[in-house]
Amino acid sequence: MPKTITIKSENFISNLPISWQQQLSQAVSDPDQLLDILNIKPDQFPLFSEANQQFSLKVPHAYINKIQKSNARDPLLLQIMTQSQEMLPSENFHTDPVGDLNANKTPGLLHKYNGRVLLITTGACAVHCRYCFRRHFPYQQQQAGREQWSQAINYIQHDKSIKEVILSGGDPLVLSDKKLDDLVTQLENIPHITRLRIHSRLPVVLPDRITDKLVNTLSSSRFNVCLVIHANHANEITDNEVNALDKLKQAGIHLLNQAVLLKDINHHIDDQVNLSETLFNAGVLPYYLHLLDPVQGAAHFDVKLNDALCLMTQMQNKLPGFLVPRLVREIAGETSKTPANEL
């Protein structure tokens, strides 16, 4: 059953139960509307309209409800609100910061690392994160829509070294249950594939997306399935998210977290300790903490390497080893993620 959610706008307030698809369709895309909902004056975010033209705002009400009202520095708000800093030129920040395009083998299929490939299943997301490393990605040419799946499937079939398929995007969980089920079924027909990994923000942004049908598709698969959620702050994980994650955990789905280290959002030791503790209490293992990918428009989120390494030392002093994520950077052309202490 879909949950009851409060949807507020200029014209109405509704407490009706609505599906995750309806919640997604009612996501806020107007920065003025978002600031009005949160009781924040527009002058707190100068020139946000110009930044919105380059990379538009998108955020569902389920996520907005977790943002503290009247707080222009809320760590969840800063992840999704358009800001003037996005328009500033930044040296060594690029439109393809991790070399996705050079790794493209067929439309929507990236083969960077030994033994695994990544499918760009859709260009759509439930939320537009301002630090997104694919904010400039040419999705119209590169996403593996259903008509391109056959090319990707054929590539995977002919390379028996591939053991794992990673579903990415955009966000693969924006796809309907039926489309995901169809794709998983096609992949299951390839004998040498043993693992399925899904990277998604939806368990954090729109927890009602974790439907019984989705859970059944993943749990009934012959694959060893891993879902990597992308949570950056403990405030993103409330009872709603915990309940959704518990459905996946009870079904035997491995749950990992991949966060991005973001200035003014989670670069303090208390932020990281709280995130790791909250994740583990929700059944999720902190796996990666990524240094910011140098994508144009996101330089204001960057945390310097030395500061990041000092933060990791603090985390190691405060947390058990299994709650300390690996601090890494993805470097274009490298055969794996690079540990930060090797940079």
GROMACS .gro file of C-alpha atoms in nm:
model
  343
    1MET     CA    1   0.000   0.000   0.000
    2PRO     CA    2   0.130   0.348  -0.084
    3LYS     CA    3   0.186   0.570   0.215
    4THR     CA    4   0.005   0.892   0.296
    5ILE     CA    5   0.220   1.191   0.218
    6THR     CA    6   0.152   1.562   0.257
    7ILE     CA    7   0.177   1.744  -0.076
    8LYS     CA    8   0.181   2.122  -0.037
    9SER     CA    9   0.165   2.382  -0.310
   10GLU     CA   10   0.011   2.724  -0.369
   11ASN     CA   11  -0.320   2.565  -0.459
   12PHE     CA   12  -0.373   2.267  -0.232
   13ILE     CA   13  -0.263   2.048   0.053
   14SER     CA   14  -0.338   1.679   0.017
   15ASN     CA   15  -0.295   1.390   0.258
   16LEU     CA   16  -0.421   1.127   0.016
   17PRO     CA   17  -0.229   0.800  -0.029
   18ILE     CA   18  -0.051   0.818  -0.363
   19SER     CA   19   0.180   0.582  -0.549
   20TRP     CA   20   0.551   0.637  -0.590
   21GLN     CA   21   0.490   0.719  -0.958
   22GLN     CA   22   0.246   0.993  -0.861
   23GLN     CA   23   0.487   1.126  -0.602
   24LEU     CA   24   0.756   1.137  -0.869
   25SER     CA   25   0.529   1.318  -1.115
   26GLN     CA   26   0.454   1.582  -0.848
   27ALA     CA   27   0.822   1.649  -0.773
   28VAL     CA   28   0.907   2.017  -0.736
   29SER     CA   29   1.098   2.168  -1.029
   30ASP     CA   30   1.053   2.538  -0.952
   31PRO     CA   31   1.317   2.680  -0.714
   32ASP     CA   32   1.079   2.957  -0.605
   33GLN     CA   33   0.819   2.698  -0.506
   34LEU     CA   34   1.075   2.499  -0.309
   35LEU     CA   35   1.191   2.805  -0.116
   36ASP     CA   36   0.830   2.902  -0.048
   37ILE     CA   37   0.752   2.556   0.092
   38LEU     CA   38   1.058   2.579   0.317
   39ASN     CA   39   0.994   2.940   0.425
   40ILE     CA   40   1.331   3.056   0.292
   41LYS     CA   41   1.380   3.397   0.132
   42PRO     CA   42   1.502   3.386  -0.231
   43ASP     CA   43   1.784   3.630  -0.153
   44GLN     CA   44   1.952   3.346   0.041
   45PHE     CA   45   2.025   3.188  -0.300
   46PRO     CA   46   2.116   3.468  -0.545
   47LEU     CA   47   2.110   3.386  -0.917
   48PHE     CA   48   1.952   3.046  -0.856
   49SER     CA   49   1.731   3.090  -1.164
   50GLU     CA   50   2.030   3.111  -1.398
   51ALA     CA   51   2.185   2.798  -1.246
   52ASN     CA   52   1.850   2.622  -1.282
   53GLN     CA   53   1.860   2.679  -1.658
   54GLN     CA   54   2.185   2.482  -1.682
   55PHE     CA   55   2.076   2.189  -1.463
   56SER     CA   56   1.717   2.200  -1.348
   57LEU     CA   57   1.589   2.146  -0.997
   58LYS     CA   58   1.397   1.827  -0.924
   59VAL     CA   59   1.303   1.701  -0.579
   60PRO     CA   60   1.003   1.497  -0.456
   61HIS     CA   61   0.801   1.605  -0.155
   62ALA     CA   62   0.908   1.296   0.040
   63TYR     CA   63   1.261   1.441   0.043
   64ILE     CA   64   1.149   1.800   0.101
   65ASN     CA   65   0.967   1.686   0.415
   66LYS     CA   66   1.306   1.597   0.568
   67ILE     CA   67   1.453   1.946   0.514
   68GLN     CA   68   1.445   2.184   0.809
   69LYS     CA   69   1.226   2.484   0.736
   70SER     CA   70   1.373   2.835   0.744
   71ASN     CA   71   1.726   2.690   0.730
   72ALA     CA   72   1.908   2.791   0.413
   73ARG     CA   73   2.212   2.588   0.524
   74ASP     CA   74   2.027   2.261   0.576
   75PRO     CA   75   2.258   1.981   0.450
   76LEU     CA   76   1.979   1.814   0.252
   77LEU     CA   77   1.872   2.139   0.089
   78LEU     CA   78   2.228   2.222  -0.018
   79GLN     CA   79   2.247   1.892  -0.206
   80ILE     CA   80   1.952   1.977  -0.432
   81MET     CA   81   1.906   2.356  -0.447
   82THR     CA   82   2.039   2.544  -0.749
   83GLN     CA   83   2.313   2.790  -0.653
   84SER     CA   84   2.506   3.069  -0.822
   85GLN     CA   85   2.840   2.893  -0.758
   86GLU     CA   86   2.747   2.637  -1.022
   87MET     CA   87   2.799   2.898  -1.290
   88LEU     CA   88   3.156   2.987  -1.194
   89PRO     CA   89   3.435   2.853  -1.419
   90SER     CA   90   3.657   2.605  -1.236
   91GLU     CA   91   3.998   2.486  -1.349
   92ASN     CA   92   4.032   2.108  -1.382
   93PHE     CA   93   3.655   2.051  -1.361
   94HIS     CA   94   3.507   1.881  -1.667
   95THR     CA   95   3.184   1.766  -1.831
   96ASP     CA   96   3.299   1.400  -1.834
   97PRO     CA   97   3.502   1.381  -1.512
   98VAL     CA   98   3.530   1.002  -1.480
   99GLY     CA   99   3.580   0.907  -1.846
  100ASP     CA  100   3.240   0.752  -1.908
  101LEU     CA  101   3.233   0.831  -2.278
  102ASN     CA  102   3.566   0.662  -2.350
  103ALA     CA  103   3.437   0.347  -2.177
  104ASN     CA  104   3.123   0.331  -2.392
  105LYS     CA  105   3.103   0.003  -2.588
  106THR     CA  106   2.741   0.007  -2.709
  107PRO     CA  107   2.468   0.266  -2.645
  108GLY     CA  108   2.429   0.282  -2.268
  109LEU     CA  109   2.691   0.019  -2.182
  110LEU     CA  110   3.016   0.117  -2.010
  111HIS     CA  111   3.300  -0.131  -1.967
  112LYS     CA  112   3.566   0.025  -1.744
  113TYR     CA  113   3.667  -0.249  -1.503
  114ASN     CA  114   3.758  -0.615  -1.530
  115GLY     CA  115   3.469  -0.855  -1.480
  116ARG     CA  116   3.186  -0.603  -1.470
  117VAL     CA  117   2.991  -0.371  -1.696
  118LEU     CA  118   2.756  -0.083  -1.624
  119LEU     CA  119   2.422  -0.022  -1.796
  120ILE     CA  120   2.286   0.332  -1.823
  121THR     CA  121   1.925   0.217  -1.799
  122THR     CA  122   1.767   0.564  -1.805
  123GLY     CA  123   1.859   0.929  -1.790
  124ALA     CA  124   1.584   1.005  -1.539
  125CYS     CA  125   1.629   1.050  -1.164
  126ALA     CA  126   1.392   1.115  -0.876
  127VAL     CA  127   1.612   1.403  -0.760
  128HIS     CA  128   1.874   1.620  -0.928
  129CYS     CA  129   2.178   1.624  -0.701
  130ARG     CA  130   2.387   1.932  -0.771
  131TYR     CA  131   2.717   1.741  -0.740
  132CYS     CA  132   2.613   1.473  -0.993
  133PHE     CA  133   2.908   1.358  -1.203
  134ARG     CA  134   2.668   1.284  -1.491
  135ARG     CA  135   2.495   1.622  -1.492
  136HIS     CA  136   2.638   1.682  -1.843
  137PHE     CA  137   2.607   1.323  -1.969
  138PRO     CA  138   2.449   1.289  -2.319
  139TYR     CA  139   2.170   1.056  -2.212
  140GLN     CA  140   1.975   1.083  -2.536
  141GLN     CA  141   2.261   0.916  -2.721
  142GLN     CA  142   2.387   0.685  -2.449
  143GLN     CA  143   2.108   0.540  -2.234
  144ALA     CA  144   2.027   0.173  -2.291
  145GLY     CA  145   1.654   0.197  -2.354
  146ARG     CA  146   1.464  -0.119  -2.433
  147GLU     CA  147   1.548  -0.090  -2.803
  148GLN     CA  148   1.921  -0.073  -2.721
  149TRP     CA  149   1.914  -0.352  -2.463
  150SER     CA  150   1.967  -0.614  -2.732
  151GLN     CA  151   2.303  -0.458  -2.828
  152ALA     CA  152   2.413  -0.447  -2.466
  153ILE     CA  153   2.292  -0.802  -2.401
  154ASN     CA  154   2.478  -0.924  -2.708
  155TYR     CA  155   2.800  -0.756  -2.589
  156ILE     CA  156   2.769  -0.917  -2.246
  157GLN     CA  157   2.689  -1.259  -2.394
  158HIS     CA  158   3.008  -1.257  -2.600
  159ASP     CA  159   3.242  -1.160  -2.315
  160LYS     CA  160   3.252  -1.447  -2.069
  161SER     CA  161   3.491  -1.257  -1.840
  162ILE     CA  162   3.196  -1.043  -1.730
  163LYS     CA  163   3.054  -1.175  -1.401
  164GLU     CA  164   2.863  -0.871  -1.279
  165VAL     CA  165   2.617  -0.625  -1.434
  166ILE     CA  166   2.566  -0.288  -1.266
  167LEU     CA  167   2.239  -0.103  -1.329
  168SER     CA  168   2.289   0.272  -1.318
  169GLY     CA  169   2.154   0.586  -1.477
  170GLY     CA  170   2.009   0.830  -1.408
  171ASP     CA  171   1.850   0.604  -1.155
  172PRO     CA  172   1.749   0.251  -1.257
  173LEU     CA  173   1.472   0.236  -0.996
  174VAL     CA  174   1.288   0.511  -1.185
  175LEU     CA  175   1.202   0.232  -1.431
  176SER     CA  176   0.875   0.052  -1.371
  177ASP     CA  177   0.866  -0.283  -1.194
  178LYS     CA  178   0.781  -0.451  -1.525
  179LYS     CA  179   1.072  -0.296  -1.715
  180LEU     CA  180   1.314  -0.394  -1.441
  181ASP     CA  181   1.172  -0.745  -1.429
  182ASP     CA  182   1.210  -0.777  -1.808
  183LEU     CA  183   1.572  -0.660  -1.794
  184VAL     CA  184   1.664  -0.890  -1.506
  185THR     CA  185   1.504  -1.182  -1.691
  186GLN     CA  186   1.715  -1.112  -2.001
  187LEU     CA  187   2.031  -1.091  -1.795
  188GLU     CA  188   1.948  -1.416  -1.615
  189ASN     CA  189   1.965  -1.593  -1.951
  190ILE     CA  190   2.340  -1.520  -1.968
  191PRO     CA  191   2.504  -1.809  -1.776
  192HIS     CA  192   2.832  -1.639  -1.686
  193ILE     CA  193   2.662  -1.347  -1.506
  194THR     CA  194   2.643  -1.425  -1.134
  195ARG     CA  195   2.597  -1.085  -0.969
  196LEU     CA  196   2.355  -0.797  -1.017
  197ARG     CA  197   2.432  -0.460  -0.861
  198ILE     CA  198   2.194  -0.166  -0.855
  199HIS     CA  199   2.295   0.190  -0.771
  200SER     CA  200   2.004   0.408  -0.660
  201ARG     CA  201   1.910   0.717  -0.459
  202LEU     CA  202   1.541   0.621  -0.451
  203PRO     CA  203   1.551   0.424  -0.123
  204VAL     CA  204   1.669   0.751   0.034
  205VAL     CA  205   1.473   1.001  -0.175
  206LEU     CA  206   1.145   0.817  -0.243
  207PRO     CA  207   1.121   0.511  -0.015
  208ASP     CA  208   0.775   0.414  -0.141
  209ARG     CA  209   0.957   0.299  -0.457
  210ILE     CA  210   1.055  -0.018  -0.272
  211THR     CA  211   0.739  -0.206  -0.369
  212ASP     CA  212   0.660  -0.569  -0.297
  213LYS     CA  213   0.689  -0.640  -0.671
  214LEU     CA  214   1.038  -0.490  -0.686
  215VAL     CA  215   1.150  -0.682  -0.379
  216ASN     CA  216   1.012  -1.004  -0.527
  217THR     CA  217   1.189  -0.945  -0.860
  218LEU     CA  218   1.523  -0.902  -0.686
  219SER     CA  219   1.484  -1.173  -0.422
  220SER     CA  220   1.359  -1.437  -0.667
  221SER     CA  221   1.644  -1.378  -0.911
  222ARG     CA  222   1.918  -1.639  -0.942
  223PHE     CA  223   2.167  -1.354  -0.903
  224ASN     CA  224   2.349  -1.253  -0.591
  225VAL     CA  225   2.190  -0.906  -0.571
  226CYS     CA  226   2.347  -0.597  -0.415
  227LEU     CA  227   2.172  -0.261  -0.384
  228VAL     CA  228   2.402   0.036  -0.330
  229ILE     CA  229   2.211   0.328  -0.187
  230HIS     CA  230   2.352   0.680  -0.208
  231ALA     CA  231   2.301   0.848   0.131
  232ASN     CA  232   2.520   1.144   0.220
  233HIS     CA  233   2.375   1.255   0.553
  234ALA     CA  234   2.208   1.085   0.847
  235ASN     CA  235   1.908   1.320   0.818
  236GLU     CA  236   1.817   1.148   0.492
  237ILE     CA  237   1.733   0.828   0.679
  238THR     CA  238   1.407   0.841   0.875
  239ASP     CA  239   1.166   0.566   0.977
  240ASN     CA  240   1.024   0.558   0.623
  241GLU     CA  241   1.364   0.482   0.473
  242VAL     CA  242   1.446   0.230   0.746
  243ASN     CA  243   1.121   0.042   0.676
  244ALA     CA  244   1.190   0.032   0.302
  245LEU     CA  245   1.546  -0.088   0.356
  246ASP     CA  246   1.426  -0.352   0.600
  247LYS     CA  247   1.202  -0.502   0.330
  248LEU     CA  248   1.508  -0.543   0.110
  249LYS     CA  249   1.724  -0.677   0.391
  250GLN     CA  250   1.462  -0.933   0.495
  251ALA     CA  251   1.448  -1.050   0.133
  252GLY     CA  252   1.821  -1.124   0.133
  253ILE     CA  253   1.937  -0.823  -0.070
  254HIS     CA  254   2.287  -0.704   0.022
  255LEU     CA  255   2.277  -0.334   0.116
  256LEU     CA  256   2.578  -0.104   0.082
  257ASN     CA  257   2.615   0.273   0.090
  258GLN     CA  258   2.821   0.495  -0.136
  259ALA     CA  259   2.848   0.855  -0.021
  260VAL     CA  260   3.018   1.162  -0.163
  261LEU     CA  261   3.229   1.384   0.060
  262LEU     CA  262   3.069   1.729   0.025
  263LYS     CA  263   3.182   2.059   0.173
  264ASP     CA  264   2.928   2.215   0.413
  265ILE     CA  265   2.715   1.900   0.396
  266ASN     CA  266   2.905   1.609   0.550
  267HIS     CA  267   3.272   1.711   0.582
  268HIS     CA  268   3.274   1.725   0.964
  269ILE     CA  269   3.356   1.423   1.177
  270ASP     CA  270   3.018   1.425   1.353
  271ASP     CA  271   2.841   1.413   1.016
  272GLN     CA  272   3.034   1.104   0.908
  273VAL     CA  273   3.006   0.922   1.241
  274ASN     CA  274   2.631   0.983   1.253
  275LEU     CA  275   2.592   0.867   0.894
  276SER     CA  276   2.782   0.542   0.948
  277GLU     CA  277   2.596   0.464   1.270
  278THR     CA  278   2.258   0.544   1.114
  279LEU     CA  279   2.330   0.335   0.807
  280PHE     CA  280   2.436   0.033   1.009
  281ASN     CA  281   2.130   0.060   1.232
  282ALA     CA  282   1.923   0.051   0.911
  283GLY     CA  283   2.100  -0.263   0.790
  284VAL     CA  284   2.331  -0.088   0.543
  285LEU     CA  285   2.710  -0.122   0.544
  286PRO     CA  286   2.910   0.198   0.472
  287TYR     CA  287   3.124   0.098   0.174
  288TYR     CA  288   3.262   0.394  -0.021
  289LEU     CA  289   3.313   0.759   0.061
  290HIS     CA  290   3.397   0.924  -0.269
  291LEU     CA  291   3.603   1.235  -0.312
  292LEU     CA  292   3.406   1.472  -0.533
  293ASP     CA  293   3.424   1.391  -0.902
  294PRO     CA  294   3.551   1.709  -1.071
  295VAL     CA  295   3.239   1.786  -1.275
  296GLN     CA  296   3.170   2.136  -1.404
  297GLY     CA  297   2.925   2.317  -1.179
  298ALA     CA  298   3.013   2.140  -0.854
  299ALA     CA  299   3.350   2.284  -0.750
  300HIS     CA  300   3.198   2.455  -0.444
  301PHE     CA  301   3.140   2.108  -0.291
  302ASP     CA  302   3.506   2.009  -0.313
  303VAL     CA  303   3.692   1.903   0.003
  304LYS     CA  304   4.070   1.918  -0.025
  305LEU     CA  305   4.256   1.587  -0.016
  306ASN     CA  306   4.452   1.662   0.302
  307ASP     CA  307   4.133   1.759   0.484
  308ALA     CA  308   3.965   1.439   0.364
  309LEU     CA  309   4.256   1.226   0.485
  310CYS     CA  310   4.247   1.396   0.826
  311LEU     CA  311   3.875   1.324   0.843
  312MET     CA  312   3.940   0.957   0.773
  313THR     CA  313   4.193   0.941   1.057
  314GLN     CA  314   3.932   1.087   1.290
  315MET     CA  315   3.675   0.833   1.171
  316GLN     CA  316   3.916   0.547   1.234
  317ASN     CA  317   3.966   0.674   1.588
  318LYS     CA  318   3.594   0.696   1.658
  319LEU     CA  319   3.439   0.402   1.470
  320PRO     CA  320   3.498   0.027   1.445
  321GLY     CA  321   3.670  -0.068   1.123
  322PHE     CA  322   3.361  -0.212   0.956
  323LEU     CA  323   3.184   0.125   0.989
  324VAL     CA  324   3.464   0.323   0.822
  325PRO     CA  325   3.399   0.352   0.449
  326ARG     CA  326   3.684   0.339   0.199
  327LEU     CA  327   3.783   0.689   0.092
  328VAL     CA  328   3.841   0.674  -0.284
  329ARG     CA  329   3.855   0.875  -0.603
  330GLU     CA  330   3.748   0.759  -0.946
  331ILE     CA  331   4.009   0.861  -1.202
  332ALA     CA  332   3.932   0.844  -1.572
  333GLY     CA  333   4.118   0.559  -1.741
  334GLU     CA  334   4.218   0.375  -1.423
  335THR     CA  335   4.127   0.007  -1.384
  336SER     CA  336   3.976   0.052  -1.037
  337LYS     CA  337   3.883   0.316  -0.779
  338THR     CA  338   4.195   0.475  -0.632
  339PRO     CA  339   4.234   0.481  -0.251
  340ALA     CA  340   4.275   0.841  -0.135
  341ASN     CA  341   4.595   0.760   0.057
  342GLU     CA  342   4.757   0.660  -0.274
  343LEU     CA  343   4.686   0.990  -0.447
   0.00000   0.00000   0.00000
